[in-house]
């Protein structure tokens, strides 16, 4: 069965939609079949498409994020997905608090798949405004994750 991976950040409009889009495209290029989704821990942007400047930067690299819509993490996600990959350590701590006892999903930190970067967490471009820098990190982590499958 295809592995299922949920990417999680705070707003679900910048980092996790980018991770989903980049991994989706890289997996297809490698002929890997994966079930992918993304979600946020926060409520502010539910139902919205990814942040416009994030979409623009992603589109310039060939990643189309326009069909995605923000949603919140739910308790059911912890049994629906094999892996839940957090964008930063705050997201990971929130996920650990939310995880129902006995649920199967493995909780992981995206930057752990790219140890050479030497960073713990994908920088949030909603605050840094460096959308390309975030995409550089996301692409490196995505390749590292796919190398391990
Ligand atoms: P994201 O960035 O977690 O990468 O989607 C954020 C977007 C919006 C907010 C926070 C983070 N916000 O507070 O509205």
GROMACS .gro file of C-alpha atoms in nm, residues 44-93:
model
   50
   44UNK     CA    1  -0.672   3.136   1.122
   45UNK     CA    2  -0.663   3.042   0.754
   46UNK     CA    3  -0.895   2.741   0.727
   47UNK     CA    4  -1.046   2.717   0.378
   48UNK     CA    5  -0.794   2.956   0.221
   49UNK     CA    6  -0.554   2.872  -0.063
   50UNK     CA    7  -0.179   2.894   0.009
   51UNK     CA    8  -0.049   3.249   0.072
   52UNK     CA    9  -0.016   3.434  -0.261
   53UNK     CA   10   0.358   3.519  -0.235
   54UNK     CA   11   0.429   3.155  -0.141
   55UNK     CA   12   0.235   3.034  -0.444
   56UNK     CA   13   0.421   3.276  -0.670
   57UNK     CA   14   0.764   3.162  -0.549
   58UNK     CA   15   0.663   2.795  -0.578
   59UNK     CA   16   0.516   2.845  -0.926
   60UNK     CA   17   0.846   2.997  -1.043
   61UNK     CA   18   1.008   2.661  -0.960
   62UNK     CA   19   0.730   2.461  -1.127
   63UNK     CA   20   0.522   2.373  -0.819
   64UNK     CA   21   0.150   2.448  -0.850
   65UNK     CA   22  -0.003   2.490  -0.502
   66UNK     CA   23  -0.325   2.656  -0.620
   67UNK     CA   24  -0.562   2.361  -0.562
   68UNK     CA   25  -0.471   2.329  -0.193
   69UNK     CA   26  -0.696   2.463   0.086
   70UNK     CA   27  -0.593   2.512   0.447
   71UNK     CA   28  -0.737   2.286   0.714
   72UNK     CA   29  -0.657   2.206   1.075
   73UNK     CA   30  -0.502   1.886   1.206
   74UNK     CA   31  -0.769   1.651   1.344
   75UNK     CA   32  -0.744   1.355   1.587
   76UNK     CA   33  -0.833   1.124   1.296
   77UNK     CA   34  -0.515   1.231   1.114
   78UNK     CA   35  -0.310   1.037   1.368
   79UNK     CA   36  -0.470   0.711   1.256
   80UNK     CA   37  -0.517   0.795   0.887
   81UNK     CA   38  -0.151   0.876   0.816
   82UNK     CA   39   0.162   0.660   0.853
   83UNK     CA   40   0.376   0.966   0.917
   84UNK     CA   41   0.311   1.322   1.027
   85UNK     CA   42   0.600   1.552   0.944
   86UNK     CA   43   0.623   1.881   1.136
   87UNK     CA   44   0.783   2.193   0.985
   88UNK     CA   45   0.931   2.316   1.317
   89UNK     CA   46   0.980   2.207   1.676
   90UNK     CA   47   0.679   2.409   1.796
   91UNK     CA   48   0.456   2.225   1.549
   92UNK     CA   49   0.608   1.895   1.665
   93UNK     CA   50   0.540   1.976   2.032
   0.00000   0.00000   0.00000
